[in-house]
Amino acid sequence: MEGTVSEGLPVGGTGDGQLPSGDELIGVESLVKHFEIRGGLLGVRRIGAVRAVDGVSFSVRRGETLGLVGESGCGKTTLGKVILRLIPATSGQVRVKGRPIFGLNDREMIPIRRDMQIVFQDPYGSLNPRMTVGEIVGEGPYVHGLRSRQEREELVRELLARVGLNQSHIHRYPHEFSGGQRQRIGIARALALNPEFVVCDEPVSALDVSIQSQVLNLLDDLQQDLGLTYLFIAHNLAVVEHISDRVGVMYLGKLVELAPVDPLYQQPAHPYTVALLSAVPETDPRKRKKRIVLKGDVPSPAAPPPGCRFHTRCWLRERLGNPERCATDEPALREVRPGQMAACHYAEEVSPAAIEAASRASESGMTAELAAG
């Protein structure tokens, strides 16, 4: 494991996205994951690091779905994998039922592994093409001590039926299924050890819209029946709104907003969240969307800007006259409204009037560019 991993940070009340310890199933504190960049004559000298996840803290309540959104490359998937210890953390800590897990050895992790599973984004690439469905779904129980072939087959048939697949599919191979069916196999595999916490890493992004709704409804039903807790990672904000209880927004390795789903969608507190929500297509053609187009490109995670990482593209900072504080002081994730946290020095300035003015300025800028072109 890289770096130094803290062993016993206290769980704060509601600061930094934390919950009282009795409410949380998963606690993430100051989590960091940097990928080293090596160069030099032999390619072994460390010349930098990609800051994929950089000091993220939050908690997940038992039985809830925490949605995680953000642009590609912001660190969502890496965060999910570090929480599950699929890749090592650089520093920070993750708690499962109050127990720090980064200091545990492989044997001590066995019961933790049973409680934490993942549904991968690619429903075909995550399944071994040389194994039958029965072998894929039954592999986890076999590794964890269920040696009886008959008992494993009964368990697999029960799981296939639960996720809406025919029990006769047990002897088929992944290439014989559609994308939606493969994802159901992935869900069955995740449920095979009766986990409490499941990371859903963009589980519907590779599927058709009609199939997406079926898989989402299946995940919802399974949560109700089995009391599951989800970390749901996605790009599609409409999907996240449908399935989540709370939503976290990431930008360039940082958690910039965390709030219950209704307040976040109706009254976002961070300027990046405002711009992200403005990009969601409007289904009613009679309604005019207040679009805010961000200027410039996303900075490199290998060289993030100082201060607030969003300040180079922030429409609110531009509206406020480019205050120097944004470029020098990194904002902490703080409570802006009850239950709603944002990492912005001027979150209180995010108002409907400010959003309207930024939308008009964005539209006029786009019109000027089109006229010049």
mmCIF file of C-alpha atoms in Angstrom:
data_model
loop_
_atom_site.group_PDB
_atom_site.id
_atom_site.type_symbol
_atom_site.label_atom_id
_atom_site.label_comp_id
_atom_site.label_asym_id
_atom_site.label_seq_id
_atom_site.Cartn_x
_atom_site.Cartn_y
_atom_site.Cartn_z
ATOM 1 C CA MET A 1 0.000 0.000 0.000
ATOM 2 C CA GLU A 2 1.268 3.445 -0.915
ATOM 3 C CA GLY A 3 2.037 6.239 1.486
ATOM 4 C CA THR A 4 0.670 6.386 4.990
ATOM 5 C CA VAL A 5 -2.869 5.313 5.791
ATOM 6 C CA SER A 6 -4.429 6.720 8.930
ATOM 7 C CA GLU A 7 -5.781 4.161 11.349
ATOM 8 C CA GLY A 8 -8.266 5.875 13.594
ATOM 9 C CA LEU A 9 -9.619 9.287 12.712
ATOM 10 C CA PRO A 10 -12.759 10.141 14.699
ATOM 11 C CA VAL A 11 -16.082 10.295 12.933
ATOM 12 C CA GLY A 12 -17.302 13.879 12.998
ATOM 13 C CA GLY A 13 -20.922 14.930 13.445
ATOM 14 C CA THR A 14 -21.957 16.469 10.135
ATOM 15 C CA GLY A 15 -18.686 18.171 9.204
ATOM 16 C CA ASP A 16 -16.928 17.087 5.983
ATOM 17 C CA GLY A 17 -19.948 15.040 4.929
ATOM 18 C CA GLN A 18 -19.797 12.759 7.967
ATOM 19 C CA LEU A 19 -22.764 11.378 9.908
ATOM 20 C CA PRO A 20 -23.117 10.366 13.553
ATOM 21 C CA SER A 21 -21.363 7.011 13.872
ATOM 22 C CA GLY A 22 -24.573 5.131 14.689
ATOM 23 C CA ASP A 23 -26.103 6.117 11.337
ATOM 24 C CA GLU A 24 -23.248 5.229 9.009
ATOM 25 C CA LEU A 25 -22.435 1.963 7.291
ATOM 26 C CA ILE A 26 -19.473 3.319 5.307
ATOM 27 C CA GLY A 27 -17.287 6.190 6.491
ATOM 28 C CA VAL A 28 -14.729 7.784 4.163
ATOM 29 C CA GLU A 29 -12.240 10.200 5.695
ATOM 30 C CA SER A 30 -9.640 12.349 3.918
ATOM 31 C CA LEU A 31 -9.251 9.695 1.223
ATOM 32 C CA VAL A 32 -6.400 10.265 -1.231
ATOM 33 C CA LYS A 33 -5.325 8.273 -4.276
ATOM 34 C CA HIS A 34 -2.425 9.547 -6.378
ATOM 35 C CA PHE A 35 -1.056 7.653 -9.380
ATOM 36 C CA GLU A 36 2.641 8.239 -9.832
ATOM 37 C CA ILE A 37 4.001 9.619 -13.115
ATOM 38 C CA ARG A 38 7.453 8.272 -13.878
ATOM 39 C CA GLY A 39 9.985 9.491 -16.410
ATOM 40 C CA GLY A 40 13.676 10.146 -16.861
ATOM 41 C CA LEU A 41 16.208 8.173 -18.840
ATOM 42 C CA LEU A 42 15.102 4.766 -17.535
ATOM 43 C CA GLY A 43 11.505 5.716 -16.794
ATOM 44 C CA VAL A 44 11.844 5.062 -13.070
ATOM 45 C CA ARG A 45 12.212 8.558 -11.647
ATOM 46 C CA ARG A 46 9.054 9.996 -10.083
ATOM 47 C CA ILE A 47 8.269 13.241 -11.888
ATOM 48 C CA GLY A 48 4.742 13.867 -10.650
ATOM 49 C CA ALA A 49 1.409 12.326 -9.742
ATOM 50 C CA VAL A 50 -2.124 12.240 -11.064
ATOM 51 C CA ARG A 51 -4.336 13.331 -8.172
ATOM 52 C CA ALA A 52 -7.311 11.136 -8.992
ATOM 53 C CA VAL A 53 -8.876 11.431 -5.516
ATOM 54 C CA ASP A 54 -7.597 14.193 -3.254
ATOM 55 C CA GLY A 55 -8.971 14.426 0.265
ATOM 56 C CA VAL A 56 -12.557 13.165 -0.017
ATOM 57 C CA SER A 57 -14.701 12.654 3.101
ATOM 58 C CA PHE A 58 -18.305 11.479 3.404
ATOM 59 C CA SER A 59 -20.487 8.829 5.017
ATOM 60 C CA VAL A 60 -23.102 6.457 3.643
ATOM 61 C CA ARG A 61 -26.121 5.623 5.775
ATOM 62 C CA ARG A 62 -27.495 2.131 6.096
ATOM 63 C CA GLY A 63 -30.145 1.461 3.485
ATOM 64 C CA GLU A 64 -29.604 4.651 1.470
ATOM 65 C CA THR A 65 -28.404 5.280 -2.071
ATOM 66 C CA LEU A 66 -25.671 7.883 -2.349
ATOM 67 C CA GLY A 67 -25.312 9.067 -5.936
ATOM 68 C CA LEU A 68 -21.931 10.273 -7.177
ATOM 69 C CA VAL A 69 -21.746 12.453 -10.302
ATOM 70 C CA GLY A 70 -19.177 14.510 -12.186
ATOM 71 C CA GLU A 71 -17.379 14.819 -15.497
ATOM 72 C CA SER A 72 -15.277 11.997 -16.927
ATOM 73 C CA GLY A 73 -11.927 11.812 -15.182
ATOM 74 C CA CYS A 74 -13.046 13.483 -11.937
ATOM 75 C CA GLY A 75 -12.213 10.401 -9.852
ATOM 76 C CA LYS A 76 -15.611 8.763 -9.273
ATOM 77 C CA THR A 77 -14.684 5.221 -10.287
ATOM 78 C CA THR A 78 -11.276 5.419 -8.602
ATOM 79 C CA LEU A 79 -12.992 6.498 -5.381
ATOM 80 C CA GLY A 80 -15.333 3.501 -5.512
ATOM 81 C CA LYS A 81 -12.480 1.061 -6.109
ATOM 82 C CA VAL A 82 -10.350 2.520 -3.303
ATOM 83 C CA ILE A 83 -13.282 2.219 -0.874
ATOM 84 C CA LEU A 84 -13.501 -1.497 -1.737
ATOM 85 C CA ARG A 85 -9.703 -1.879 -1.511
ATOM 86 C CA LEU A 86 -9.561 -3.033 -5.131
ATOM 87 C CA ILE A 87 -6.734 -0.518 -5.491
ATOM 88 C CA PRO A 88 -4.618 0.779 -2.570
ATOM 89 C CA ALA A 89 -5.126 4.243 -1.113
ATOM 90 C CA THR A 90 -2.316 6.763 -0.851
ATOM 91 C CA SER A 91 -3.662 8.041 2.479
ATOM 92 C CA GLY A 92 -6.901 8.447 4.400
ATOM 93 C CA GLN A 93 -9.221 5.867 5.885
ATOM 94 C CA VAL A 94 -12.410 3.924 5.147
ATOM 95 C CA ARG A 95 -14.620 2.472 7.886
ATOM 96 C CA VAL A 96 -17.103 -0.352 7.502
ATOM 97 C CA LYS A 97 -19.549 -0.476 10.420
ATOM 98 C CA GLY A 98 -17.151 1.750 12.334
ATOM 99 C CA ARG A 99 -14.121 -0.499 11.774
ATOM 100 C CA PRO A 100 -11.095 0.947 9.903
ATOM 101 C CA ILE A 101 -10.209 -1.472 7.076
ATOM 102 C CA PHE A 102 -6.991 -0.138 5.524
ATOM 103 C CA GLY A 103 -4.824 -1.687 8.227
ATOM 104 C CA LEU A 104 -6.384 -5.161 7.956
ATOM 105 C CA ASN A 105 -4.532 -8.109 6.438
ATOM 106 C CA ASP A 106 -6.012 -10.431 3.796
ATOM 107 C CA ARG A 107 -7.443 -12.873 6.345
ATOM 108 C CA GLU A 108 -9.057 -10.090 8.386
ATOM 109 C CA MET A 109 -10.558 -8.665 5.189
ATOM 110 C CA ILE A 110 -12.463 -11.851 4.315
ATOM 111 C CA PRO A 111 -15.676 -11.010 6.252
ATOM 112 C CA ILE A 112 -15.426 -7.390 5.048
ATOM 113 C CA ARG A 113 -15.230 -8.577 1.428
ATOM 114 C CA ARG A 114 -18.506 -10.439 1.872
ATOM 115 C CA ASP A 115 -20.231 -7.228 2.930
ATOM 116 C CA MET A 116 -18.868 -5.040 0.094
ATOM 117 C CA GLN A 117 -19.423 -5.867 -3.581
ATOM 118 C CA ILE A 118 -19.389 -4.058 -6.939
ATOM 119 C CA VAL A 119 -21.393 -3.985 -10.174
ATOM 120 C CA PHE A 120 -19.033 -2.945 -12.965
ATOM 121 C CA GLN A 121 -19.741 -0.537 -15.808
ATOM 122 C CA ASP A 122 -19.035 -2.926 -18.702
ATOM 123 C CA PRO A 123 -21.452 -5.853 -18.474
ATOM 124 C CA TYR A 124 -19.395 -7.933 -20.921
ATOM 125 C CA GLY A 125 -15.801 -7.040 -20.031
ATOM 126 C CA SER A 126 -16.441 -7.828 -16.342
ATOM 127 C CA LEU A 127 -17.571 -11.406 -17.080
ATOM 128 C CA ASN A 128 -15.089 -14.209 -17.844
ATOM 129 C CA PRO A 129 -15.982 -15.458 -21.350
ATOM 130 C CA ARG A 130 -14.575 -18.927 -20.560
ATOM 131 C CA MET A 131 -16.901 -19.480 -17.613
ATOM 132 C CA THR A 132 -20.590 -20.349 -17.596
ATOM 133 C CA VAL A 133 -23.090 -18.189 -15.753
ATOM 134 C CA GLY A 134 -23.257 -20.776 -12.995
ATOM 135 C CA GLU A 135 -19.488 -20.655 -12.536
ATOM 136 C CA ILE A 136 -19.383 -16.840 -12.630
ATOM 137 C CA VAL A 137 -22.130 -16.311 -10.057
ATOM 138 C CA GLY A 138 -21.035 -19.271 -7.924
ATOM 139 C CA GLU A 139 -17.343 -18.329 -7.816
ATOM 140 C CA GLY A 140 -17.711 -15.959 -4.852
ATOM 141 C CA PRO A 141 -19.547 -18.463 -2.622
ATOM 142 C CA TYR A 142 -16.992 -21.148 -3.574
ATOM 143 C CA VAL A 143 -14.050 -18.927 -2.600
ATOM 144 C CA HIS A 144 -15.764 -18.100 0.695
ATOM 145 C CA GLY A 145 -16.273 -21.729 1.689
ATOM 146 C CA LEU A 146 -19.419 -23.046 -0.041
ATOM 147 C CA ARG A 147 -17.827 -26.178 -1.511
ATOM 148 C CA SER A 148 -20.970 -28.218 -2.200
ATOM 149 C CA ARG A 149 -21.711 -28.110 -5.942
ATOM 150 C CA GLN A 150 -25.394 -28.824 -5.350
ATOM 151 C CA GLU A 151 -25.785 -26.028 -2.792
ATOM 152 C CA ARG A 152 -23.962 -23.576 -5.076
ATOM 153 C CA GLU A 153 -26.161 -24.487 -8.018
ATOM 154 C CA GLU A 154 -29.305 -24.007 -5.916
ATOM 155 C CA LEU A 155 -27.998 -20.595 -4.791
ATOM 156 C CA VAL A 156 -27.161 -19.559 -8.362
ATOM 157 C CA ARG A 157 -30.598 -20.595 -9.632
ATOM 158 C CA GLU A 158 -32.234 -18.603 -6.835
ATOM 159 C CA LEU A 159 -30.127 -15.530 -7.671
ATOM 160 C CA LEU A 160 -30.866 -15.769 -11.393
ATOM 161 C CA ALA A 161 -34.573 -15.911 -10.666
ATOM 162 C CA ARG A 162 -34.270 -12.909 -8.332
ATOM 163 C CA VAL A 163 -32.642 -10.759 -11.051
ATOM 164 C CA GLY A 164 -35.169 -11.800 -13.689
ATOM 165 C CA LEU A 165 -33.223 -14.448 -15.622
ATOM 166 C CA ASN A 166 -34.320 -17.961 -16.557
ATOM 167 C CA GLN A 167 -32.791 -20.619 -14.343
ATOM 168 C CA SER A 168 -31.966 -22.676 -17.446
ATOM 169 C CA HIS A 169 -29.388 -19.988 -18.347
ATOM 170 C CA ILE A 170 -27.053 -21.388 -15.704
ATOM 171 C CA HIS A 171 -25.037 -23.390 -18.258
ATOM 172 C CA ARG A 172 -24.732 -20.642 -20.888
ATOM 173 C CA TYR A 173 -21.753 -18.388 -21.568
ATOM 174 C CA PRO A 174 -21.711 -14.543 -21.450
ATOM 175 C CA HIS A 175 -21.607 -14.115 -25.252
ATOM 176 C CA GLU A 176 -25.027 -15.770 -25.495
ATOM 177 C CA PHE A 177 -26.736 -12.884 -23.641
ATOM 178 C CA SER A 178 -27.776 -9.328 -24.437
ATOM 179 C CA GLY A 179 -26.187 -6.348 -22.681
ATOM 180 C CA GLY A 180 -29.058 -6.015 -20.225
ATOM 181 C CA GLN A 181 -28.976 -9.726 -19.398
ATOM 182 C CA ARG A 182 -25.213 -9.576 -18.825
ATOM 183 C CA GLN A 183 -25.649 -6.731 -16.387
ATOM 184 C CA ARG A 184 -28.252 -8.796 -14.537
ATOM 185 C CA ILE A 185 -25.649 -11.570 -14.296
ATOM 186 C CA GLY A 186 -23.219 -9.010 -12.849
ATOM 187 C CA ILE A 187 -25.834 -7.983 -10.283
ATOM 188 C CA ALA A 188 -26.494 -11.624 -9.375
ATOM 189 C CA ARG A 189 -22.750 -12.130 -8.858
ATOM 190 C CA ALA A 190 -22.622 -9.086 -6.570
ATOM 191 C CA LEU A 191 -25.520 -10.463 -4.499
ATOM 192 C CA ALA A 192 -24.104 -13.988 -4.191
ATOM 193 C CA LEU A 193 -22.420 -13.291 -0.825
ATOM 194 C CA ASN A 194 -25.415 -11.421 0.622
ATOM 195 C CA PRO A 195 -23.588 -8.059 0.930
ATOM 196 C CA GLU A 196 -24.771 -4.970 2.758
ATOM 197 C CA PHE A 197 -22.964 -2.404 0.563
ATOM 198 C CA VAL A 198 -22.749 -2.397 -3.245
ATOM 199 C CA VAL A 199 -20.805 0.023 -5.424
ATOM 200 C CA CYS A 200 -22.721 0.453 -8.686
ATOM 201 C CA ASP A 201 -20.119 1.823 -11.125
ATOM 202 C CA GLU A 202 -22.197 3.319 -13.940
ATOM 203 C CA PRO A 203 -24.229 0.101 -14.183
ATOM 204 C CA VAL A 204 -26.592 1.375 -16.897
ATOM 205 C CA SER A 205 -24.403 3.688 -19.009
ATOM 206 C CA ALA A 206 -23.661 0.971 -21.609
ATOM 207 C CA LEU A 207 -27.319 -0.043 -21.975
ATOM 208 C CA ASP A 208 -30.224 1.123 -24.133
ATOM 209 C CA VAL A 209 -32.671 3.519 -22.488
ATOM 210 C CA SER A 210 -35.452 0.940 -22.223
ATOM 211 C CA ILE A 211 -33.059 -1.572 -20.645
ATOM 212 C CA GLN A 212 -31.704 1.118 -18.302
ATOM 213 C CA SER A 213 -35.117 1.550 -16.709
ATOM 214 C CA GLN A 214 -35.449 -2.210 -16.180
ATOM 215 C CA VAL A 215 -32.052 -2.451 -14.464
ATOM 216 C CA LEU A 216 -32.760 0.628 -12.318
ATOM 217 C CA ASN A 217 -36.100 -0.790 -11.213
ATOM 218 C CA LEU A 218 -34.370 -4.097 -10.429
ATOM 219 C CA LEU A 219 -31.753 -2.326 -8.263
ATOM 220 C CA ASP A 220 -34.530 -0.433 -6.490
ATOM 221 C CA ASP A 221 -36.518 -3.607 -5.825
ATOM 222 C CA LEU A 222 -33.437 -5.437 -4.547
ATOM 223 C CA GLN A 223 -32.684 -2.589 -2.171
ATOM 224 C CA GLN A 224 -36.200 -2.724 -0.769
ATOM 225 C CA ASP A 225 -36.183 -6.521 -0.427
ATOM 226 C CA LEU A 226 -32.636 -7.018 0.881
ATOM 227 C CA GLY A 227 -31.929 -3.744 2.692
ATOM 228 C CA LEU A 228 -28.948 -2.940 0.452
ATOM 229 C CA THR A 229 -26.890 0.246 0.610
ATOM 230 C CA TYR A 230 -25.635 1.678 -2.699
ATOM 231 C CA LEU A 231 -22.899 4.009 -3.835
ATOM 232 C CA PHE A 232 -24.293 4.765 -7.290
ATOM 233 C CA ILE A 233 -21.748 6.273 -9.707
ATOM 234 C CA ALA A 234 -23.109 7.773 -12.928
ATOM 235 C CA HIS A 235 -22.888 10.501 -15.537
ATOM 236 C CA ASN A 236 -26.614 10.674 -16.208
ATOM 237 C CA LEU A 237 -28.050 13.205 -13.758
ATOM 238 C CA ALA A 238 -31.616 12.127 -14.478
ATOM 239 C CA VAL A 239 -30.756 8.545 -13.509
ATOM 240 C CA VAL A 240 -29.062 9.720 -10.304
ATOM 241 C CA GLU A 241 -32.074 11.859 -9.390
ATOM 242 C CA HIS A 242 -34.376 8.865 -9.865
ATOM 243 C CA ILE A 243 -32.482 6.380 -7.704
ATOM 244 C CA SER A 244 -30.584 8.433 -5.080
ATOM 245 C CA ASP A 245 -31.410 9.659 -1.588
ATOM 246 C CA ARG A 246 -28.386 11.969 -1.456
ATOM 247 C CA VAL A 247 -26.003 13.131 -4.172
ATOM 248 C CA GLY A 248 -22.303 13.990 -4.102
ATOM 249 C CA VAL A 249 -20.759 16.053 -6.894
ATOM 250 C CA MET A 250 -17.065 15.590 -7.739
ATOM 251 C CA TYR A 251 -14.743 17.875 -9.658
ATOM 252 C CA LEU A 252 -11.079 17.141 -10.318
ATOM 253 C CA GLY A 253 -10.680 14.686 -7.441
ATOM 254 C CA LYS A 254 -12.613 16.784 -4.898
ATOM 255 C CA LEU A 255 -16.114 16.499 -3.475
ATOM 256 C CA VAL A 256 -17.591 19.963 -4.141
ATOM 257 C CA GLU A 257 -21.203 19.440 -3.026
ATOM 258 C CA LEU A 258 -23.132 16.891 -0.966
ATOM 259 C CA ALA A 259 -26.873 17.170 -0.322
ATOM 260 C CA PRO A 260 -30.205 15.344 -0.319
ATOM 261 C CA VAL A 261 -31.431 14.871 -3.863
ATOM 262 C CA ASP A 262 -34.316 17.397 -3.845
ATOM 263 C CA PRO A 263 -32.392 20.398 -2.440
ATOM 264 C CA LEU A 264 -29.447 19.718 -4.733
ATOM 265 C CA TYR A 265 -31.549 19.572 -7.891
ATOM 266 C CA GLN A 266 -33.873 22.425 -6.933
ATOM 267 C CA GLN A 267 -31.388 24.813 -5.292
ATOM 268 C CA PRO A 268 -27.749 23.813 -5.925
ATOM 269 C CA ALA A 269 -25.184 25.594 -3.758
ATOM 270 C CA HIS A 270 -21.989 25.150 -5.808
ATOM 271 C CA PRO A 271 -21.472 26.943 -9.157
ATOM 272 C CA TYR A 272 -20.159 23.742 -10.739
ATOM 273 C CA THR A 273 -23.329 21.862 -9.753
ATOM 274 C CA VAL A 274 -25.383 24.673 -11.312
ATOM 275 C CA ALA A 275 -23.485 24.344 -14.611
ATOM 276 C CA LEU A 276 -23.743 20.540 -14.520
ATOM 277 C CA LEU A 277 -27.506 20.622 -13.986
ATOM 278 C CA SER A 278 -27.946 23.224 -16.718
ATOM 279 C CA ALA A 279 -26.535 20.707 -19.212
ATOM 280 C CA VAL A 280 -29.365 18.218 -18.573
ATOM 281 C CA PRO A 281 -31.680 18.207 -21.643
ATOM 282 C CA GLU A 282 -35.208 19.518 -21.073
ATOM 283 C CA THR A 283 -37.885 17.005 -22.066
ATOM 284 C CA ASP A 284 -40.558 19.679 -22.580
ATOM 285 C CA PRO A 285 -39.813 21.627 -25.799
ATOM 286 C CA ARG A 286 -41.953 24.540 -24.543
ATOM 287 C CA LYS A 287 -39.564 25.163 -21.635
ATOM 288 C CA ARG A 288 -36.397 27.144 -22.228
ATOM 289 C CA LYS A 289 -33.333 25.767 -20.484
ATOM 290 C CA LYS A 290 -31.077 28.235 -18.624
ATOM 291 C CA ARG A 291 -27.790 26.909 -20.014
ATOM 292 C CA ILE A 292 -24.437 27.871 -18.497
ATOM 293 C CA VAL A 293 -21.539 26.927 -20.762
ATOM 294 C CA LEU A 294 -18.251 26.721 -18.883
ATOM 295 C CA LYS A 295 -15.221 28.350 -20.466
ATOM 296 C CA GLY A 296 -11.952 26.522 -21.086
ATOM 297 C CA ASP A 297 -10.986 22.910 -20.533
ATOM 298 C CA VAL A 298 -10.872 20.845 -17.362
ATOM 299 C CA PRO A 299 -7.395 21.306 -15.818
ATOM 300 C CA SER A 300 -5.088 18.309 -15.652
ATOM 301 C CA PRO A 301 -5.403 16.273 -12.429
ATOM 302 C CA ALA A 302 -1.602 16.043 -12.539
ATOM 303 C CA ALA A 303 -1.366 19.821 -12.101
ATOM 304 C CA PRO A 304 -4.611 21.095 -10.528
ATOM 305 C CA PRO A 305 -4.915 24.859 -10.035
ATOM 306 C CA PRO A 306 -4.258 26.304 -6.554
ATOM 307 C CA GLY A 307 -7.090 27.420 -4.307
ATOM 308 C CA CYS A 308 -10.495 26.306 -5.519
ATOM 309 C CA ARG A 309 -9.968 23.845 -8.363
ATOM 310 C CA PHE A 310 -12.993 25.193 -10.200
ATOM 311 C CA HIS A 311 -11.913 28.847 -10.136
ATOM 312 C CA THR A 312 -10.387 28.760 -13.655
ATOM 313 C CA ARG A 313 -13.831 28.012 -15.146
ATOM 314 C CA CYS A 314 -16.153 29.463 -12.500
ATOM 315 C CA TRP A 315 -18.967 31.690 -13.758
ATOM 316 C CA LEU A 316 -19.710 32.906 -10.211
ATOM 317 C CA ARG A 317 -16.151 34.100 -9.637
ATOM 318 C CA GLU A 318 -16.292 36.033 -12.904
ATOM 319 C CA ARG A 319 -19.584 37.612 -11.872
ATOM 320 C CA LEU A 320 -18.110 38.642 -8.481
ATOM 321 C CA GLY A 321 -15.130 40.381 -10.089
ATOM 322 C CA ASN A 322 -12.612 37.497 -9.828
ATOM 323 C CA PRO A 323 -11.853 37.642 -6.080
ATOM 324 C CA GLU A 324 -8.284 36.585 -5.301
ATOM 325 C CA ARG A 325 -9.388 34.293 -2.480
ATOM 326 C CA CYS A 326 -10.696 31.731 -4.978
ATOM 327 C CA ALA A 327 -7.226 31.369 -6.516
ATOM 328 C CA THR A 328 -5.292 31.157 -3.230
ATOM 329 C CA ASP A 329 -7.455 29.526 -0.528
ATOM 330 C CA GLU A 330 -8.864 26.033 -0.930
ATOM 331 C CA PRO A 331 -12.509 26.052 0.233
ATOM 332 C CA ALA A 332 -13.603 23.495 2.812
ATOM 333 C CA LEU A 333 -16.745 21.429 2.393
ATOM 334 C CA ARG A 334 -19.119 23.289 4.721
ATOM 335 C CA GLU A 335 -22.816 23.392 5.516
ATOM 336 C CA VAL A 336 -24.469 26.119 3.468
ATOM 337 C CA ARG A 337 -28.056 25.144 4.244
ATOM 338 C CA PRO A 338 -29.369 22.465 6.609
ATOM 339 C CA GLY A 339 -28.160 19.140 5.241
ATOM 340 C CA GLN A 340 -26.571 20.766 2.175
ATOM 341 C CA MET A 341 -22.788 21.116 1.998
ATOM 342 C CA ALA A 342 -20.660 22.887 -0.599
ATOM 343 C CA ALA A 343 -16.956 23.637 -1.044
ATOM 344 C CA CYS A 344 -17.245 27.248 -2.207
ATOM 345 C CA HIS A 345 -16.208 30.492 -0.503
ATOM 346 C CA TYR A 346 -19.194 32.300 -2.027
ATOM 347 C CA ALA A 347 -21.879 29.602 -2.062
ATOM 348 C CA GLU A 348 -24.356 32.044 -0.498
ATOM 349 C CA GLU A 349 -24.081 34.148 -3.671
ATOM 350 C CA VAL A 350 -25.527 31.342 -5.813
ATOM 351 C CA SER A 351 -29.091 32.569 -6.363
ATOM 352 C CA PRO A 352 -31.751 32.332 -9.091
ATOM 353 C CA ALA A 353 -30.908 35.906 -10.139
ATOM 354 C CA ALA A 354 -27.186 35.101 -10.400
ATOM 355 C CA ILE A 355 -27.915 31.926 -12.370
ATOM 356 C CA GLU A 356 -30.232 33.843 -14.712
ATOM 357 C CA ALA A 357 -27.589 36.513 -15.328
ATOM 358 C CA ALA A 358 -24.892 33.882 -15.968
ATOM 359 C CA SER A 359 -27.195 32.058 -18.376
ATOM 360 C CA ARG A 360 -27.867 35.232 -20.366
ATOM 361 C CA ALA A 361 -24.147 36.045 -20.456
ATOM 362 C CA SER A 362 -23.375 32.520 -21.651
ATOM 363 C CA GLU A 363 -25.999 32.715 -24.388
ATOM 364 C CA SER A 364 -24.766 36.112 -25.592
ATOM 365 C CA GLY A 365 -21.200 34.818 -25.652
ATOM 366 C CA MET A 366 -22.217 31.802 -27.733
ATOM 367 C CA THR A 367 -24.168 34.056 -30.120
ATOM 368 C CA ALA A 368 -21.128 36.315 -30.543
ATOM 369 C CA GLU A 369 -18.902 33.331 -31.295
ATOM 370 C CA LEU A 370 -21.339 32.015 -33.906
ATOM 371 C CA ALA A 371 -21.567 35.436 -35.528
ATOM 372 C CA ALA A 372 -17.772 35.757 -35.622
ATOM 373 C CA GLY A 373 -17.451 32.270 -37.107
#
